[in-house]
Amino acid sequence: MSNKLQPVRGTHDVLPDEFEKFSAIINIARELGALYGFREMATPIFEATEVFSRSMGETSDVVSKEMFTFETRGGESVTLRPEFTAGMARAFISNGMQQHLPLKLFSTGPLFRYERPQKGRQRQFHQVNYEWLGDDSWQADVEIITLAGHLLYYLSGGKGCTLHINTLGDKESREKYRAALVSYLAPFADKLSEDSKRRLNENPLRILDSKDKGDREILINAPVMTDYLSASAKARFNKICSVLQSDGALLFQEIKIDPALVRGLDYYTDTVFEFVANTGELGAQNTVLAGGRYDGLIEQMGGKSTPAIGFAAGVERLLLLMPNKDISIKDLKIGVFPLFEDDMKLAATNYIAALATLLRVRLKSIKDELKTKREFSAEVIWQGKLSKRLERASKSGFTHAIIIGDDEVNSGKFLLKDMASGTQSSIDRDKLLENDNVKKIFGI
Ligand code: ATP
Ligand code: MG
């Protein structure tokens, strides 16, 4: 029974200290998205299995090995989402969003993949995800990659990442390249890994993504995509890289054109990219963000042909990327400590409860007035031994302690202790009737 009380392998609890950072990252991602015109939406955490298997490709690692698929009591096969894009595309089609194009959409939430858990790799993880539908200009590619770079620049506290970029070209370029790759690999077919043998017929480009050592050796002399690009695909890619090389220089440490970057999913076309962290604690999991263009996906899923580009960043990896400084703004945390032990009189209880209410009404009103992101809280620590409660006052991160005993109740005052400086002052309770006084008292 006891191991049943542990979280399931590959999942973990996000306790308050970590949650603070976790939600700060999501808020930054959401705000930055809004700055570039992205609006938030949400899709269900599970979908009909085909939503993922058809779009991501039956031979992709995710579909063939990593999905959490189960049958409902009604006998339908459903899958916990392993990514956002397929569900977003499904939602785009089911809700007739075609008529509102172009659309820039942001989403965040948990995702599920059955993989071997390691640092930065979990079975339940989280992403911030951006999709831009209805714009096939190369400038859109530049802009969304700039947004990705901006996000990582902000979170890493500088140019902490390198952009790896490639183009898969248009359909015509891809078909030519596919044929060249297959004829190069065919003589090595016996030596390829089991996965790659299967891919050779089904999706040879994905062999370029193989991590198998033997495969990597065979690939050293393989033909490269760049040599098979049509003139227009090449021109498109060159323009993108050229603007990114000048503009992006503000945000990324480096831009690497990487002809072997294919990304693991079937739906990508033209531009694909990844951002790799240069520093931080990511180890082997140093790809923090990945995306690409997927102009064929919506039509393939049964919608009207709609160009689209998107990317997603893993929140757990963004957490590891962040320098170890506290990015949360200093919150105001007030603890109210009644100096009574067991037999608190009704009058004292009333006095303290009313003071706490008054304080919370003011804090909420000030928060609304200032539109601040700072969290304000006021909590009364009613129970426990007095010495324990005061010990808690200094240990639990309270910025202020309000101490109330008989003297305070009788004189309509409260004792305020600033926990950082240790200074104490006696203050009239009626001061809590006005926002301005409260701001002064607590240094808001
Ligand atoms: P990897 O090669 O690391 O498995 P991927 O190509 O499977 O990555 P994508 O599907 O492109 O990853 O997902 C985009 C981002 O989501 C990744 O760059 C990473 O930050 C994050 N991510 C993907 N899988 C996981 C996971 N199992 N645990 C934590 N984060 C993940
Ligand atoms: Mg993966």
Coordinates of C-alpha atoms and ligand atoms in Angstrom, one line a residue:
M1 CA 0.0 0.0 0.0
S2 CA 2.7 2.5 1.0
N3 CA 4.2 2.9 -2.5
K4 CA 0.7 3.7 -3.7
L5 CA 1.1 6.9 -1.7
Q6 CA 3.9 8.1 -3.9
P7 CA 3.2 10.0 -7.1
V8 CA 3.2 7.8 -10.1
R9 CA 6.6 7.4 -11.9
G10 CA 7.3 10.4 -14.1
T11 CA 4.9 12.7 -12.3
H12 CA 5.6 15.0 -9.4
D13 CA 3.9 17.4 -7.0
V14 CA 4.5 21.1 -7.4
L15 CA 4.8 22.4 -3.9
P16 CA 4.3 26.1 -3.1
D17 CA 7.9 27.3 -3.5
E18 CA 8.3 25.7 -6.9
F19 CA 4.7 26.6 -7.9
E20 CA 5.6 30.2 -7.4
K21 CA 8.3 30.0 -10.1
F22 CA 6.2 27.7 -12.2
S23 CA 3.3 30.1 -12.4
A24 CA 5.6 33.1 -12.8
I25 CA 7.0 31.4 -16.0
I26 CA 3.5 30.7 -17.3
N27 CA 2.4 34.3 -16.6
I28 CA 5.5 35.7 -18.4
A29 CA 4.8 33.4 -21.4
R30 CA 1.2 34.5 -21.4
E31 CA 2.0 38.2 -21.2
L32 CA 4.7 38.0 -23.8
G33 CA 2.3 36.2 -26.1
A34 CA -0.3 38.9 -25.6
L35 CA 2.4 41.5 -26.5
Y36 CA 2.7 39.8 -29.9
G37 CA -1.1 39.5 -30.3
F38 CA -1.7 36.0 -29.1
R39 CA -5.0 35.2 -27.3
E40 CA -5.4 32.3 -24.9
M41 CA -7.6 29.3 -25.4
A42 CA -7.9 25.8 -23.9
T43 CA -8.7 22.5 -25.4
P44 CA -9.5 19.2 -23.5
I45 CA -6.7 17.3 -21.9
F46 CA -7.8 14.2 -23.8
E47 CA -9.0 13.7 -27.4
A48 CA -10.0 10.8 -29.6
T49 CA -6.8 8.9 -30.3
E50 CA -6.9 9.5 -34.1
V51 CA -6.5 13.3 -33.4
F52 CA -2.9 12.5 -32.5
S53 CA -2.1 9.3 -34.3
R54 CA -3.1 10.7 -37.7
S55 CA -1.6 14.1 -37.4
M56 CA 1.7 13.4 -35.6
G57 CA 2.3 10.3 -37.7
E58 CA 2.0 6.6 -36.8
T59 CA 5.7 6.1 -37.0
S60 CA 6.7 9.1 -34.8
D61 CA 8.2 8.2 -31.4
V62 CA 5.4 9.9 -29.7
V63 CA 2.6 8.0 -31.4
S64 CA 4.3 4.6 -31.6
K65 CA 5.8 4.5 -28.0
E66 CA 4.8 7.4 -25.8
M67 CA 1.0 7.9 -25.8
F68 CA -1.2 7.3 -22.8
T69 CA -4.1 5.7 -24.6
F70 CA -7.1 4.0 -23.0
E71 CA -10.6 2.9 -23.7
T72 CA -13.5 4.7 -22.1
R73 CA -16.3 2.8 -20.5
G74 CA -18.2 3.4 -23.7
G75 CA -15.5 1.7 -25.7
E76 CA -14.0 4.8 -27.4
S77 CA -10.2 5.0 -27.7
V78 CA -9.0 8.3 -26.2
T79 CA -5.5 9.6 -25.5
L80 CA -4.1 12.1 -23.0
R81 CA -2.7 14.9 -25.1
P82 CA 1.0 14.5 -25.8
E83 CA 1.2 17.9 -27.4
F84 CA -1.0 20.9 -28.1
T85 CA -0.9 21.4 -31.9
A86 CA -3.1 18.4 -33.0
G87 CA -5.8 19.3 -30.4
M88 CA -5.7 23.0 -31.4
A89 CA -6.0 22.0 -35.1
R90 CA -9.0 19.8 -34.2
A91 CA -10.6 22.7 -32.2
F92 CA -10.0 25.1 -35.1
I93 CA -11.9 22.8 -37.4
S94 CA -14.7 21.7 -35.0
N95 CA -15.4 25.3 -34.0
G96 CA -15.4 26.8 -37.5
M97 CA -12.6 29.2 -36.6
Q98 CA -11.7 29.4 -40.3
Q99 CA -13.8 32.5 -40.6
H100 CA -11.8 34.4 -38.1
L101 CA -8.3 34.0 -39.7
P102 CA -5.6 35.1 -39.1
L103 CA -5.5 33.8 -35.5
K104 CA -2.7 33.8 -32.9
L105 CA -3.4 31.4 -30.1
F106 CA -1.7 30.7 -26.8
S107 CA -2.3 27.7 -24.6
T108 CA -0.8 26.1 -21.5
G109 CA -1.4 23.1 -19.4
P110 CA -0.2 19.5 -18.7
L111 CA 0.8 17.0 -21.4
F112 CA 1.5 13.3 -21.1
R113 CA 4.2 11.1 -22.7
Y114 CA 5.2 7.6 -21.6
E115 CA 9.0 8.1 -21.6
R116 CA 11.9 7.3 -19.4
P117 CA 11.9 9.9 -16.7
Q118 CA 15.1 11.9 -16.2
K119 CA 15.9 15.5 -15.2
G120 CA 13.8 17.7 -17.5
R121 CA 11.9 14.7 -18.8
Q122 CA 8.7 13.6 -17.2
R123 CA 5.6 11.6 -18.0
Q124 CA 3.4 14.5 -17.1
F125 CA 5.0 17.8 -18.1
H126 CA 3.8 21.2 -19.1
Q127 CA 4.2 23.5 -22.0
V128 CA 3.5 27.0 -23.1
N129 CA 2.3 26.8 -26.7
Y130 CA 1.8 29.3 -29.5
E131 CA 0.1 28.7 -32.8
W132 CA -0.3 31.3 -35.6
L133 CA -2.8 30.3 -38.2
G134 CA -3.7 31.8 -41.6
D135 CA -0.4 33.5 -42.5
D136 CA 2.0 31.8 -44.8
S137 CA 4.4 34.7 -45.2
W138 CA 8.1 34.2 -44.4
Q139 CA 7.8 37.2 -42.2
A140 CA 5.5 35.3 -39.9
D141 CA 8.2 32.7 -39.4
V142 CA 10.6 35.5 -38.5
E143 CA 8.2 37.0 -36.1
I144 CA 7.2 33.9 -34.2
I145 CA 10.9 32.8 -33.9
T146 CA 11.6 36.3 -32.5
L147 CA 8.9 35.8 -30.0
A148 CA 10.4 32.4 -29.0
G149 CA 13.8 34.1 -28.7
H150 CA 12.3 36.9 -26.7
L151 CA 10.7 34.5 -24.2
L152 CA 14.0 32.7 -23.6
Y153 CA 16.0 35.9 -23.5
Y154 CA 13.7 37.1 -20.7
L155 CA 13.6 33.9 -18.8
S156 CA 17.4 33.1 -19.0
G157 CA 18.3 36.7 -18.1
G158 CA 20.1 37.3 -21.4
K159 CA 21.2 35.5 -24.5
G160 CA 21.1 32.1 -22.9
C161 CA 20.1 30.1 -26.0
T162 CA 21.2 29.1 -29.5
L163 CA 18.7 28.9 -32.3
H164 CA 18.9 25.8 -34.5
I165 CA 17.0 26.2 -37.7
N166 CA 16.4 24.3 -40.9
T167 CA 13.9 24.0 -43.7
L168 CA 12.2 20.9 -44.8
G169 CA 11.3 22.7 -48.0
D170 CA 8.1 22.5 -50.0
K171 CA 6.5 19.1 -51.0
E172 CA 8.4 18.9 -54.2
S173 CA 11.8 19.5 -52.5
R174 CA 11.0 17.0 -49.8
E175 CA 10.0 14.3 -52.3
K176 CA 13.3 14.6 -54.2
Y177 CA 15.3 14.5 -51.0
R178 CA 13.4 11.6 -49.7
A179 CA 14.2 9.6 -52.9
A180 CA 17.9 10.5 -52.6
L181 CA 18.0 9.6 -48.9
V182 CA 16.4 6.2 -49.5
S183 CA 18.7 5.3 -52.3
Y184 CA 21.7 6.3 -50.1
L185 CA 20.4 4.3 -47.1
A186 CA 19.1 1.2 -49.0
P187 CA 22.5 -0.5 -49.1
F188 CA 22.9 -0.1 -45.3
A189 CA 19.4 -1.4 -44.6
D190 CA 20.7 -4.4 -42.6
K191 CA 22.9 -2.3 -40.4
L192 CA 20.3 0.3 -39.4
S193 CA 18.6 0.1 -36.0
E194 CA 15.3 -1.6 -35.8
D195 CA 13.4 1.7 -35.6
S196 CA 15.3 3.1 -38.6
K197 CA 14.7 -0.1 -40.6
R198 CA 11.0 0.5 -40.2
R199 CA 11.3 4.2 -40.9
L200 CA 13.2 3.5 -44.2
N201 CA 9.9 2.5 -45.8
E202 CA 7.5 4.6 -43.8
N203 CA 9.3 7.9 -43.1
P204 CA 13.0 7.9 -44.1
L205 CA 13.5 11.6 -43.1
R206 CA 13.0 10.6 -39.5
I207 CA 16.1 8.5 -39.6
L208 CA 18.1 11.8 -39.6
D209 CA 16.6 12.3 -36.1
S210 CA 17.9 8.9 -34.8
K211 CA 20.0 8.9 -31.7
D212 CA 21.3 5.4 -32.4
K213 CA 25.2 5.4 -32.6
G214 CA 25.3 3.0 -35.6
D215 CA 22.7 5.0 -37.5
R216 CA 24.6 8.2 -36.8
E217 CA 27.7 6.8 -38.4
I218 CA 25.9 5.7 -41.5
L219 CA 24.4 9.1 -41.7
I220 CA 27.7 11.0 -41.8
N221 CA 27.8 10.9 -45.6
A222 CA 24.1 11.0 -46.3
P223 CA 22.8 13.6 -48.8
V224 CA 21.7 16.8 -47.2
M225 CA 18.3 18.5 -47.6
T226 CA 19.9 21.8 -48.6
D227 CA 21.1 20.4 -51.9
Y228 CA 17.5 19.3 -52.8
L229 CA 15.6 22.5 -52.1
S230 CA 13.6 24.1 -54.9
A231 CA 14.7 27.6 -55.7
S232 CA 11.7 29.1 -54.1
A233 CA 12.1 27.1 -50.9
K234 CA 15.7 28.0 -50.7
A235 CA 15.0 31.7 -51.3
R236 CA 12.3 31.7 -48.6
F237 CA 14.6 30.1 -46.0
N238 CA 17.5 32.5 -46.9
K239 CA 15.3 35.5 -46.3
I240 CA 14.2 34.2 -42.9
C241 CA 17.8 33.4 -41.8
S242 CA 19.0 36.7 -43.0
V243 CA 16.5 38.8 -41.0
L244 CA 17.0 36.6 -38.0
Q245 CA 20.7 36.9 -38.2
S246 CA 20.5 40.7 -37.9
D247 CA 17.4 41.1 -35.7
G248 CA 17.8 38.0 -33.7
A249 CA 21.3 39.0 -32.7
L250 CA 19.5 41.1 -30.1
L251 CA 18.1 38.0 -28.5
F252 CA 20.0 34.8 -29.2
Q253 CA 23.6 33.9 -28.6
E254 CA 23.9 32.2 -32.0
I255 CA 22.0 31.0 -35.0
K256 CA 23.0 27.6 -36.3
I257 CA 21.7 26.4 -39.6
D258 CA 21.4 22.7 -39.1
P259 CA 20.5 20.6 -42.2
A260 CA 19.9 17.5 -40.1
L261 CA 17.2 19.1 -38.0
V262 CA 14.0 17.3 -39.1
R263 CA 11.9 17.3 -35.9
G264 CA 10.1 14.1 -35.0
L265 CA 6.6 14.7 -36.3
D266 CA 5.0 14.2 -39.7
Y267 CA 3.2 17.4 -40.1
Y268 CA 6.1 19.9 -40.4
T269 CA 6.8 21.7 -43.7
D270 CA 9.4 24.4 -44.5
T271 CA 10.8 26.1 -41.4
V272 CA 11.6 24.0 -38.4
F273 CA 13.5 25.2 -35.4
E274 CA 14.7 24.5 -31.8
F275 CA 16.3 26.5 -29.1
V276 CA 19.0 24.9 -27.2
A277 CA 20.1 26.2 -23.8
N278 CA 23.8 27.1 -23.5
T279 CA 23.9 27.1 -19.8
G280 CA 21.7 26.1 -16.8
E281 CA 21.1 22.7 -15.3
L282 CA 19.5 21.0 -18.3
G283 CA 22.1 18.3 -19.1
A284 CA 21.0 16.1 -22.0
Q285 CA 17.6 17.7 -22.0
N286 CA 18.9 21.1 -23.2
T287 CA 16.4 21.6 -26.0
V288 CA 13.9 23.9 -24.3
L289 CA 11.7 25.0 -27.1
A290 CA 10.8 23.6 -30.5
G291 CA 8.5 24.3 -33.4
G292 CA 7.9 24.7 -37.0
R293 CA 5.6 25.4 -39.9
Y294 CA 2.8 22.9 -40.6
D295 CA 0.9 24.2 -43.6
G296 CA -0.6 20.8 -44.6
L297 CA -2.0 19.7 -41.2
I298 CA -5.4 21.3 -41.1
E299 CA -6.3 20.1 -44.5
Q300 CA -5.0 16.7 -43.8
M301 CA -7.2 16.6 -40.7
G302 CA -10.3 17.4 -42.7
G303 CA -10.4 21.2 -42.6
K304 CA -9.8 23.8 -45.3
S305 CA -6.2 24.3 -46.3
T306 CA -4.8 26.7 -43.7
P307 CA -1.1 27.7 -43.3
A308 CA 0.2 27.7 -39.8
I309 CA 3.3 27.9 -37.7
G310 CA 3.8 27.3 -34.0
F311 CA 6.1 26.4 -31.2
A312 CA 6.1 25.0 -27.7
A313 CA 8.4 25.3 -24.7
G314 CA 8.5 22.9 -21.8
V315 CA 7.8 24.6 -18.5
E316 CA 9.9 22.2 -16.5
R317 CA 12.9 22.9 -18.7
L318 CA 12.3 26.6 -18.6
L319 CA 12.5 26.3 -14.8
L320 CA 15.9 24.7 -15.1
L321 CA 17.0 27.3 -17.6
M322 CA 16.2 30.2 -15.2
P323 CA 19.1 31.6 -13.3
N324 CA 18.7 30.8 -9.6
K325 CA 17.3 34.1 -8.7
D326 CA 14.0 34.8 -7.3
I327 CA 11.9 36.2 -10.1
S328 CA 8.8 36.8 -8.0
I329 CA 8.1 40.3 -6.9
K330 CA 8.3 40.7 -3.2
D331 CA 4.9 39.9 -1.8
L332 CA 3.2 41.4 1.2
K333 CA 2.4 38.8 3.8
I334 CA 0.9 39.9 7.0
G335 CA 0.4 37.5 9.9
V336 CA -2.0 38.5 12.7
F337 CA -1.0 37.0 16.1
P338 CA -3.5 37.2 18.9
L339 CA -1.6 37.2 22.2
F340 CA -4.2 35.0 23.9
E341 CA -3.8 31.4 24.6
D342 CA -6.8 29.3 25.4
D343 CA -9.6 31.5 26.6
M344 CA -9.8 34.3 24.1
K345 CA -12.7 36.5 25.1
L346 CA -15.5 37.1 22.7
A347 CA -14.7 40.8 22.6
A348 CA -11.1 40.1 21.7
T349 CA -12.1 37.6 19.0
N350 CA -14.4 40.2 17.5
Y351 CA -11.8 42.8 17.6
I352 CA -9.3 40.7 15.8
A353 CA -11.7 39.2 13.3
A354 CA -13.0 42.7 12.4
L355 CA -9.4 44.0 12.1
A356 CA -8.5 41.2 9.7
T357 CA -11.6 41.8 7.6
L358 CA -10.9 45.5 7.4
L359 CA -7.3 44.8 6.4
R360 CA -8.3 42.4 3.7
V361 CA -10.9 44.7 2.3
R362 CA -8.3 47.5 2.1
L363 CA -5.6 45.2 0.5
K364 CA -8.0 43.9 -2.2
S365 CA -9.0 47.5 -2.9
I366 CA -5.4 48.7 -3.1
K367 CA -4.5 45.7 -5.3
D368 CA -7.3 46.6 -7.7
E369 CA -6.3 50.3 -7.6
L370 CA -2.7 49.7 -8.4
K371 CA -3.2 46.7 -10.7
T372 CA -0.1 45.3 -9.1
K373 CA 1.1 41.7 -9.5
R374 CA 2.3 41.6 -5.9
E375 CA 0.4 39.1 -3.8
F376 CA -1.1 40.5 -0.7
S377 CA -2.2 38.3 2.1
A378 CA -3.4 38.7 5.7
E379 CA -4.0 35.6 7.8
V380 CA -4.8 35.2 11.4
I381 CA -2.9 32.5 13.2
W382 CA -5.6 31.5 15.7
Q383 CA -4.3 28.3 17.1
G384 CA -1.3 26.9 18.8
K385 CA 1.0 27.8 21.6
L386 CA 1.9 31.4 21.6
S387 CA 5.7 30.8 21.5
K388 CA 5.2 28.4 18.5
R389 CA 3.1 30.9 16.7
L390 CA 5.6 33.7 17.2
E391 CA 8.3 31.4 16.0
R392 CA 6.2 30.8 12.9
A393 CA 6.0 34.5 12.4
S394 CA 9.7 34.7 11.8
K395 CA 10.0 31.4 9.9
S396 CA 7.1 31.5 7.4
G397 CA 8.1 34.4 5.3
F398 CA 5.7 36.9 6.9
T399 CA 6.8 40.4 6.0
H400 CA 4.8 41.9 8.8
A401 CA 3.4 40.6 12.1
I402 CA 0.4 42.3 13.8
I403 CA 0.3 41.4 17.5
I404 CA -2.8 42.0 19.5
G405 CA -3.2 41.5 23.3
D406 CA -5.5 43.0 25.9
D407 CA -3.9 46.4 25.8
E408 CA -4.4 46.7 22.0
V409 CA -8.1 45.5 22.3
N410 CA -8.8 48.0 25.1
S411 CA -7.1 51.0 23.4
G412 CA -8.2 50.3 19.8
K413 CA -4.7 49.8 18.5
F414 CA -2.4 47.1 17.1
L415 CA 1.2 46.4 17.4
L416 CA 3.0 46.2 14.1
K417 CA 6.3 44.4 13.6
D418 CA 8.3 44.8 10.4
M419 CA 9.9 41.4 10.1
A420 CA 12.8 42.6 8.0
S421 CA 14.0 45.4 10.2
G422 CA 12.5 44.2 13.4
T423 CA 11.0 47.7 14.2
Q424 CA 7.8 47.8 16.1
S425 CA 5.1 50.5 16.3
S426 CA 1.7 50.9 17.9
I427 CA -0.9 51.9 15.4
D428 CA -4.6 53.0 15.7
R429 CA -6.9 50.4 14.3
D430 CA -9.0 53.1 12.6
K431 CA -6.0 53.9 10.3
L432 CA -7.2 50.7 8.5
L433 CA -10.3 52.6 7.3
E434 CA -8.4 54.3 4.4
N435 CA -6.3 52.9 1.6
D436 CA -3.8 55.7 1.8
N437 CA -3.0 55.0 5.4
V438 CA -2.7 51.3 4.8
K439 CA -0.3 52.0 1.9
K440 CA 1.9 54.1 4.2
I441 CA 1.8 51.6 7.1
F442 CA 2.9 48.6 5.0
G443 CA 5.1 50.5 2.5
I444 CA 3.0 49.6 -0.5
Ligands
ATP1 P1 13.0 15.6 -26.8 O1 13.8 15.4 -28.0 O2 13.7 16.3 -25.7 O3 12.2 14.4 -26.5 P2 10.7 16.5 -28.3 O4 11.2 16.8 -29.7 O5 10.0 15.2 -28.1 O6 11.9 16.7 -27.3 P3 8.6 18.4 -28.6 O7 7.6 17.5 -28.9 O8 9.2 19.2 -29.7 O9 9.8 17.7 -27.8 O10 8.1 19.3 -27.4 C1 8.6 20.7 -27.2 C2 9.2 20.9 -25.9 O11 8.5 20.3 -24.8 C3 10.6 20.3 -25.7 O12 11.6 21.1 -26.3 C4 10.7 20.2 -24.2 O13 11.0 21.5 -23.7 C5 9.3 19.9 -23.8 N1 9.2 18.4 -23.6 C6 8.9 17.5 -24.5 N2 8.8 16.3 -23.9 C7 9.0 16.5 -22.5 C8 9.0 15.6 -21.4 N3 8.7 14.3 -21.5 N4 9.2 16.2 -20.2 C9 9.4 17.5 -20.1 N5 9.5 18.4 -21.1 C10 9.2 17.9 -22.3
MG2 MG 10.5 13.4 -27.2

